[in-house]
Coordinates of C-alpha atoms and ligand atoms in Angstrom, one line a residue:
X1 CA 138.6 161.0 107.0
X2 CA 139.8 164.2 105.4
X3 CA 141.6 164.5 101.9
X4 CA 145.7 163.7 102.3
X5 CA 146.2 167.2 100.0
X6 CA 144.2 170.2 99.1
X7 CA 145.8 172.5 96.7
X8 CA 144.6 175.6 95.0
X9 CA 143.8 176.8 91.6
X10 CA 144.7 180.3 92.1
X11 CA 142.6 182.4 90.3
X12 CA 141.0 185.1 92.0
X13 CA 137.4 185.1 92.5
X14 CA 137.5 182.0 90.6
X15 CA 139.9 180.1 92.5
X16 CA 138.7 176.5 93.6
X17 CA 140.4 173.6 95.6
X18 CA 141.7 170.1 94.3
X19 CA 141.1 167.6 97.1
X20 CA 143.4 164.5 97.0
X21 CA 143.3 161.4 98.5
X22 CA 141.4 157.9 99.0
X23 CA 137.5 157.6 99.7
X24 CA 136.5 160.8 98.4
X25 CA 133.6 159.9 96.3
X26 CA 132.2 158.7 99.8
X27 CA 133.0 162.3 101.3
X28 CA 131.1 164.1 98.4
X29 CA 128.8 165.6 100.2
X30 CA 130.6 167.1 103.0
X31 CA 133.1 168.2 100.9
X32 CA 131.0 169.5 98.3
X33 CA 128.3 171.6 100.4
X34 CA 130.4 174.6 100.9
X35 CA 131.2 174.7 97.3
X36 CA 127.5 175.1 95.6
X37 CA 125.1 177.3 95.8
X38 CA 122.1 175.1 96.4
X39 CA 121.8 172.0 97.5
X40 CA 120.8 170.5 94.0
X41 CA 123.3 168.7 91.7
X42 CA 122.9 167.1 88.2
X43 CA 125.2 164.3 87.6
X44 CA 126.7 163.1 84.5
X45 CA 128.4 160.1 83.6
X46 CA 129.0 156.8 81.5
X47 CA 128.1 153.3 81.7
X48 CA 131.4 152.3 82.7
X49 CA 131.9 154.5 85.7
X50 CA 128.1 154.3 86.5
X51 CA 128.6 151.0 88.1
X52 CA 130.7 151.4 90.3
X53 CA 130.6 155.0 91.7
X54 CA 127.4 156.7 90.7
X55 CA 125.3 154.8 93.7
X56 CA 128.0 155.7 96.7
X57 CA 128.2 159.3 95.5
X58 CA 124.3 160.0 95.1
X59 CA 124.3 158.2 98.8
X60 CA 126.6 161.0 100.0
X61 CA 125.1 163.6 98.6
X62 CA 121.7 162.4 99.5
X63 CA 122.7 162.2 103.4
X64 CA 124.3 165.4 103.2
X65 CA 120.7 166.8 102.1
X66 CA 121.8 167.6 98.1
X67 CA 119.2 166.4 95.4
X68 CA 120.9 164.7 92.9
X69 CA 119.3 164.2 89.1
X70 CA 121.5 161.7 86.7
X71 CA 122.5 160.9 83.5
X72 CA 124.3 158.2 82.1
X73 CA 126.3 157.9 79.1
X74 CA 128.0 155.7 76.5
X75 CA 131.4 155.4 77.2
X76 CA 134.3 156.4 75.1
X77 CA 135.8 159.0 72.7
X78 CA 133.2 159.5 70.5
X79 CA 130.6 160.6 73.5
X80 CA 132.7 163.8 73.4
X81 CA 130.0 164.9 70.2
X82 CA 127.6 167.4 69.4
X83 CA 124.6 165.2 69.3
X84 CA 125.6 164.2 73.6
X85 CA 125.9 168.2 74.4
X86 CA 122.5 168.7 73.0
X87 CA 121.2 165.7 75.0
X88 CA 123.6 167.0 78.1
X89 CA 121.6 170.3 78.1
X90 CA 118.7 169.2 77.6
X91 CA 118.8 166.6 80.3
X92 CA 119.3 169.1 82.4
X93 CA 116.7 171.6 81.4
X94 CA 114.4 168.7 81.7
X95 CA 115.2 167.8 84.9
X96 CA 114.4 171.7 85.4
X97 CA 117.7 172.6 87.0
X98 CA 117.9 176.4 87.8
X99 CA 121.3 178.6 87.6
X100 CA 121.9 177.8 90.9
X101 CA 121.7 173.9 90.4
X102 CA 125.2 172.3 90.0
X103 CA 126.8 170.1 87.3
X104 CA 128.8 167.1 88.5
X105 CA 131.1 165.3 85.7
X106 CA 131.4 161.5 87.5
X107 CA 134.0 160.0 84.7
X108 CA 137.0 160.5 82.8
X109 CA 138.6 163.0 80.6
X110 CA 135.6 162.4 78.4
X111 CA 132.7 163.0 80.8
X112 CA 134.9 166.1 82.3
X113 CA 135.0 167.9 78.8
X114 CA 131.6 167.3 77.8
X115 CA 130.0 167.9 81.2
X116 CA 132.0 171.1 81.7
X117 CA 130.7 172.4 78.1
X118 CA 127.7 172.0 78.4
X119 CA 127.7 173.7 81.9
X120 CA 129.3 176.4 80.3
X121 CA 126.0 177.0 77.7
X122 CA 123.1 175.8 79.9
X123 CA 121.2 179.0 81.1
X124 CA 124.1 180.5 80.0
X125 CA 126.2 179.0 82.2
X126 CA 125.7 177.0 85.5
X127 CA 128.5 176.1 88.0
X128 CA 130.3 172.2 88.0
X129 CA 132.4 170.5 89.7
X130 CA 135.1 167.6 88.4
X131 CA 135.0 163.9 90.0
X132 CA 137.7 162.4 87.8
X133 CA 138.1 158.7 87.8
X134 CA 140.4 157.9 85.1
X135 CA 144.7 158.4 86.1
X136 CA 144.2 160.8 83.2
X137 CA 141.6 162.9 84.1
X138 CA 142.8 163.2 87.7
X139 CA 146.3 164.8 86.7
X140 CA 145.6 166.9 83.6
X141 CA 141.7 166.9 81.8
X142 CA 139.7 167.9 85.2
X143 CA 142.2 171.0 86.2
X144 CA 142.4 173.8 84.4
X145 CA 138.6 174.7 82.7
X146 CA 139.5 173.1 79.2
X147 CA 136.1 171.7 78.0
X148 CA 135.2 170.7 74.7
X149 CA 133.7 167.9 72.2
X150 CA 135.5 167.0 68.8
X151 CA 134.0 167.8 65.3
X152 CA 134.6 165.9 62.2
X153 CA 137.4 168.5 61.7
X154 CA 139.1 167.0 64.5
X155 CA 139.6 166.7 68.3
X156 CA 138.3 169.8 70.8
X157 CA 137.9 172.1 68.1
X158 CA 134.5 173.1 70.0
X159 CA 134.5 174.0 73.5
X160 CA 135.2 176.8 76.3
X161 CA 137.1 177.6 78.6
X162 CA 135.3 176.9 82.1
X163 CA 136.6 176.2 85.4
X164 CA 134.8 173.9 87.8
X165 CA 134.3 174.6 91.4
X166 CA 136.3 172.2 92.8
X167 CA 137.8 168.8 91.7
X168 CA 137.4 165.4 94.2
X169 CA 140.8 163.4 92.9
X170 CA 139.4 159.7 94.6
X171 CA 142.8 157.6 94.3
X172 CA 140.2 154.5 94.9
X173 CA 138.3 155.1 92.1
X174 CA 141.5 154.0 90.2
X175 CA 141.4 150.0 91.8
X176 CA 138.6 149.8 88.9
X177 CA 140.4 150.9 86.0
X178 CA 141.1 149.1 83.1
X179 CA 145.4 149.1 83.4
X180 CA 145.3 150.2 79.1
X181 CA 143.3 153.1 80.6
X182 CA 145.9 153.5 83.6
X183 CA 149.0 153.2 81.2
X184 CA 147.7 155.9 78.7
X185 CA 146.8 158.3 81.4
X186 CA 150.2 157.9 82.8
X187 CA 151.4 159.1 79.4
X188 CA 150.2 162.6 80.4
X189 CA 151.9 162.3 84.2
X190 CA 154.9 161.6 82.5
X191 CA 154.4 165.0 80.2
X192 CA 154.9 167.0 83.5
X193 CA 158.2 165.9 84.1
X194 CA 159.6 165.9 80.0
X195 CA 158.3 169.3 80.1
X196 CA 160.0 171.2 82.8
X197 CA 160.5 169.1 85.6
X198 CA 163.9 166.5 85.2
X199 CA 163.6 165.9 88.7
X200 CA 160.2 164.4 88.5
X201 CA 161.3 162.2 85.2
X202 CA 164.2 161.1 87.2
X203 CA 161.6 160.0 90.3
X204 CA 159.1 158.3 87.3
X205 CA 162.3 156.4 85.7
X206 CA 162.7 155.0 89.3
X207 CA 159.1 155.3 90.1
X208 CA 157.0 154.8 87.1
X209 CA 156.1 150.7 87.5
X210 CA 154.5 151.5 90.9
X211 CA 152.7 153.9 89.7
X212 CA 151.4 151.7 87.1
X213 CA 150.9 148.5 89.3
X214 CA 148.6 150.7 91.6
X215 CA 150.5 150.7 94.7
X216 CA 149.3 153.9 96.1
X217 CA 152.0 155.9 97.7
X218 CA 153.5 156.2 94.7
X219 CA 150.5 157.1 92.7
X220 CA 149.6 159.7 95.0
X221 CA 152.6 161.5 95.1
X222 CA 153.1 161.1 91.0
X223 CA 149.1 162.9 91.4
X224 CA 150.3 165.3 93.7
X225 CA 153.2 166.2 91.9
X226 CA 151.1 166.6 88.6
X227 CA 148.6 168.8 89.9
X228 CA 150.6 171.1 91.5
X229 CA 152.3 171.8 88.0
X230 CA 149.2 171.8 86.4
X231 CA 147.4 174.4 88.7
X232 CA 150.9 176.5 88.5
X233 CA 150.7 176.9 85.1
X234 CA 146.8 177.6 85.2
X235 CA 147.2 180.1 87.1
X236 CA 149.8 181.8 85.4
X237 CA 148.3 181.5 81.5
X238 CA 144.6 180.2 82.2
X239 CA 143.8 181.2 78.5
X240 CA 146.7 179.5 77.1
X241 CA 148.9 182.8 75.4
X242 CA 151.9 181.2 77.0
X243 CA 153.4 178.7 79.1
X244 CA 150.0 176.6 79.4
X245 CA 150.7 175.6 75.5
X246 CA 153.8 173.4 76.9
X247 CA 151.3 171.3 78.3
X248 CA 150.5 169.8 74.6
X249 CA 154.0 168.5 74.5
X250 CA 153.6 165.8 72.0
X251 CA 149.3 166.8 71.3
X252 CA 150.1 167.8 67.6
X253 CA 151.4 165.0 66.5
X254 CA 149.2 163.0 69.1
X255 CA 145.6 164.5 67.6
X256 CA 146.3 164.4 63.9
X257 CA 146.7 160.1 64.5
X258 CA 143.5 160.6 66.7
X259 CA 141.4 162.0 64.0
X260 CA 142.4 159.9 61.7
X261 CA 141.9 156.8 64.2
X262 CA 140.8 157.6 67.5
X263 CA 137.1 158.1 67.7
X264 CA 137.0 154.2 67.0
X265 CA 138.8 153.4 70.2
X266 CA 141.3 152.1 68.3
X267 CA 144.2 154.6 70.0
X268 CA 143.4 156.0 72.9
X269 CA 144.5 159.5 73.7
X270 CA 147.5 158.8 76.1
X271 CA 148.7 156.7 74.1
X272 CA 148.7 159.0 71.2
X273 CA 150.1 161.2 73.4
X274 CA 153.3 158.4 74.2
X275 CA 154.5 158.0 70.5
X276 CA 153.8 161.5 70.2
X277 CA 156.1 162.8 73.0
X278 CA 158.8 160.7 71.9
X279 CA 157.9 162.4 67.8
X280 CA 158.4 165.6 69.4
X281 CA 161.4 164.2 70.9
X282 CA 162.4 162.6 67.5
X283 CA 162.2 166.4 65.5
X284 CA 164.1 168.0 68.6
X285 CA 167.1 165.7 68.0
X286 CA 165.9 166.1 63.8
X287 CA 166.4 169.8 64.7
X288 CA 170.0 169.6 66.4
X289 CA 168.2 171.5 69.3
X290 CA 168.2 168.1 72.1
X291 CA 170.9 165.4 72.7
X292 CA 169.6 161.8 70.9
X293 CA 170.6 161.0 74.6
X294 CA 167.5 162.5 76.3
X295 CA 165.5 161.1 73.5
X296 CA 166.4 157.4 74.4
X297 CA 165.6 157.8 77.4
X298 CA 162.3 158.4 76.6
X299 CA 161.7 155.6 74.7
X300 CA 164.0 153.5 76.9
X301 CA 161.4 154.2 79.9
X302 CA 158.1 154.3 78.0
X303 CA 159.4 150.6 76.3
X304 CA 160.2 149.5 80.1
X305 CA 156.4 150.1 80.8
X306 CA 154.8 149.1 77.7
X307 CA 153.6 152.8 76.5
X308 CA 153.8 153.2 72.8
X309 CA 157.3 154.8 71.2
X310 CA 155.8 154.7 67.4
X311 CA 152.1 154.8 65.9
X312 CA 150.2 151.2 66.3
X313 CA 149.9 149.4 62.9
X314 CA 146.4 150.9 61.6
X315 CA 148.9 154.0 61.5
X316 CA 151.2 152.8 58.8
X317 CA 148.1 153.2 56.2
X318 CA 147.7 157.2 56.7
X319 CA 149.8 159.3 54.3
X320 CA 151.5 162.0 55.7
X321 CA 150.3 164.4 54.2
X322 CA 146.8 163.3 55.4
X323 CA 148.3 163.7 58.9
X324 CA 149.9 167.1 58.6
X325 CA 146.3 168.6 57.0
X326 CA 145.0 167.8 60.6
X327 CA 148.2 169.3 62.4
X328 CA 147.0 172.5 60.2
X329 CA 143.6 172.8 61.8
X330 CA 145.2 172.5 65.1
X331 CA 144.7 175.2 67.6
X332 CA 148.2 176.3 68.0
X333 CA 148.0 177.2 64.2
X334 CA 148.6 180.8 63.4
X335 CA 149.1 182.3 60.0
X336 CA 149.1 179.2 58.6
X337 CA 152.2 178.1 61.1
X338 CA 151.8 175.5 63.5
X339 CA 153.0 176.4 66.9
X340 CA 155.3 173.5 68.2
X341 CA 156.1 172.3 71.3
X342 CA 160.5 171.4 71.5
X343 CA 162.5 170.6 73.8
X344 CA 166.3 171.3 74.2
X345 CA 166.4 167.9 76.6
X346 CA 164.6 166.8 79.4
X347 CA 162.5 169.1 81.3
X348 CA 163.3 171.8 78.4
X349 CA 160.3 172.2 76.9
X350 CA 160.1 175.3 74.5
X351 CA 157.4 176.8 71.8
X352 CA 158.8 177.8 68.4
X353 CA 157.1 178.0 64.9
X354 CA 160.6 177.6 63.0
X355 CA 159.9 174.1 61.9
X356 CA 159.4 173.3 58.3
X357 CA 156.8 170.7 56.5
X358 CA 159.8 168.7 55.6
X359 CA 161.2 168.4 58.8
X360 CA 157.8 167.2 60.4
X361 CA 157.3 164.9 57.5
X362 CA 160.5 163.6 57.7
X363 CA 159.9 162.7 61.7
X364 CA 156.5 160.8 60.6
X365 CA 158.1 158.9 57.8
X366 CA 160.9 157.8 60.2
X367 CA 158.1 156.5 62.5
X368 CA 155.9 155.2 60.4
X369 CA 159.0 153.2 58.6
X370 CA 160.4 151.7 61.1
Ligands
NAD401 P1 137.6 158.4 79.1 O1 136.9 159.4 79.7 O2 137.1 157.8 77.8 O3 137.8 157.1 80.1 C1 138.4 156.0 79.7 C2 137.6 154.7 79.9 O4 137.7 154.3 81.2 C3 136.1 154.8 79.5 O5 135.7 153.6 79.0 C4 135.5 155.0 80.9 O6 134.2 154.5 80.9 C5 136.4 154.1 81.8 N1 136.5 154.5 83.2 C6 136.7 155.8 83.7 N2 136.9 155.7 85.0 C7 136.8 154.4 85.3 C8 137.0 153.8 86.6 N3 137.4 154.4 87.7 N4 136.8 152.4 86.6 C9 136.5 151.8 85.4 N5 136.4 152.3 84.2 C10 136.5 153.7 84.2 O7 139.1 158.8 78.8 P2 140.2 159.6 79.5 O8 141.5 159.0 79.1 O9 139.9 159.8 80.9 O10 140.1 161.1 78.8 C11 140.4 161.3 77.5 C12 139.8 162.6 77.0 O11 140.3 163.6 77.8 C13 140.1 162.9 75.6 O12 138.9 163.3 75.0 C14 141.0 164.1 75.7 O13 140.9 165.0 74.6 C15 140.6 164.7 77.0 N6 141.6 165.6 77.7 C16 141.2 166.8 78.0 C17 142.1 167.6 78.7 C18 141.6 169.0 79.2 O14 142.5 169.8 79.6 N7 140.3 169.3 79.2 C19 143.4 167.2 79.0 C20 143.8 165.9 78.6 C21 142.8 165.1 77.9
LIG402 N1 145.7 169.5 78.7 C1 146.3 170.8 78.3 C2 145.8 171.9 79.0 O1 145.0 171.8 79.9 O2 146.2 173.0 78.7

């Protein structure tokens, strides 16, 4: 069996291939032989995932003749720390890997970010390669070379910018998932299309509940169709001075909630990501810049599959201006000015820092009102 799709992260001398389809974890080896430089992997992961993929991929690595060391995690948002890139690296200089030895991130967004990190500062830097296994890591957290770990300051405030080798997208790997898990990372497949593709948004409007109920044609195409976008707009801006910032439509408002609540697993990142599209949404249409049209619709379809239009309960506790202190450390923040992320409708996603405090608290007191 080969993989249904292989597309390309163009970028030079460091481009690398995306592999999609079923049974890849099985195919590891073969398909990750002409990617490394010697046959000798180290293999991070958590509990969760450990269970049910670490054994078949360390059995086809093994009979392609790699040597595979392991280490297993905690699951959940708070892995992403300090304290588990110190143990990361020093797993790994334990298990006496050499520059040449490669890093495999076996997980979601979580493993991916911290795995790829810490590649990125072991022996000053050793290759990896992505094996996503949650819907959100396979169609935005394992393409692109985004790593990172949160801080008390807030979320991926520490990191680099890394690309991996190549990236195995298993669509089996996703019969396992939790469907919470599968709804949030659907959150960030729906981003694609409110960001510059209306087409795509009208095929997840029609699509969407197949996607989430797992039938497979339609989650590999709503894949497909993410990662092309995603490794487009890699390619163009891989260091994000451009058009790779769209890709946090809805992230300011969706990491100021997650530092306030997330490291819990109380809200987990798609989700934040949900009510905070449809905020960004909420201060386009605050703006006069998008129809209130295009705005229902986004809530109309996120309602129709149960993602979240408005911050859960615990929310309705955090001031304001608690919540626009954390959009100020955000990344996008120059001068003092957060950078936001607009639209002018569906699939009009723009940049602009002419948005005032009042404005933005006015959105969050609508949503945390109603
Ligand atoms: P996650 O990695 O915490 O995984 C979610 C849960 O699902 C965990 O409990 C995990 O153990 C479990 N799990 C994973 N795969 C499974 C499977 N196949 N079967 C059963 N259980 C499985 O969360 P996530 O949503 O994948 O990633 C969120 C993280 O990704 C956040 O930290 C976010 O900041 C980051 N992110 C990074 C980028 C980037 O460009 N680097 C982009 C988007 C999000
Ligand atoms: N997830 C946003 C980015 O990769 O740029």
């Amino acid at each position: 069996m080969t993989p249904s799709k292989t597309l390309t992260v163009a970028l030079n001398d460091r481009s690398y291939p995306i592999h999609i389809g079923p049974g890849l974890v099985e195919q590891a080896g073969a398909l990750l032989l002409p990617v490394i430089q010697k046959p000798r992997v180290f293999i991070i992961t958590d509990e969760n995932v450990a269970q049910h993929y670490l054994a078949p991929l360390q059995s086809s690595l093994e009979a392609s003749g790699i040597k595979c060391g392991h280490l297993i995690l905690p699951a959940g948002e708070s892995t992403k720390s300090f304290a588990n890139l110190q143990l990361v690296v020093e797993a790994m200089l334990a298990a006496k890997i050499e520059r040449s030895t490669t890093a495999i991130a076996l997980g979601g967004g979580v493993i991916g970010d911290l795995t790829g990190f810490a590649a990125s500062i072991a022996l000053r830097g050793i290759d990896f390669v992505q094996i996503p296994t949650t819907l959100l890591a396979q169609v935005d957290s394992s393409v692109g070379g985004k790593t990172g770990i949160n801080t008390a300051q807030g979320k991926n405030l520490a990191g680099s910018f890394y690309q991996p080798k190549a990236v195995l997208v298993d669509i089996d790997t996703l019969n396992t998932l939790p469907d919470r898990e599968r709804l949030a990372g659907y959150a960030e497949v729906c981003k694609y299309g409110l960001l510059g593709d209306a087409n795509f948004w009208d095929w997840l409007e029609q699509n969407g509940a197949q996607v989430l109920s797992g039938d497979s044609d339609a989650t590999t195409e709503a894949i497909e169709v993410s990662c092309e976008a995603k490794a487009r707009v890699v390619a163009e801006d891989e260091r994000e001075n451009g058009v790779r910032a769209l890709l946090n439509l809805g992230h300011t408002f969706a990491h100021a909630f997650e530092a306030e609540l997330s490291y819990s697993g109380a809200l987990l990142h798609g989700e934040a990501v949900a009510f905070g599209t449809v905020l960004a949404f909420d201060l386009s249409v605050r703006l006069g810049l998008c129809p209130e049209k295009d705005a229902d619709r986004v809530r109309a379809h996120f309602n129709s599959v149960g993602l979240m239009t408005k911050p859960p309960g615990q929310a309705q506790r955090i001031a304001t201006d608690v919540l626009l202190g954390h959009m100020m450390q955000d990344k996008k923040v120059t001068d003092g000015t957060i950078t936001f992320v607009l639209v002018r409708g569906i699939g009009q996603a723009f940049l602009t820092q002419d948005v005032t405090h009042s404005d933005v608290t006015a959105t969050l007191e609508a949503a945390l009102t109603v």
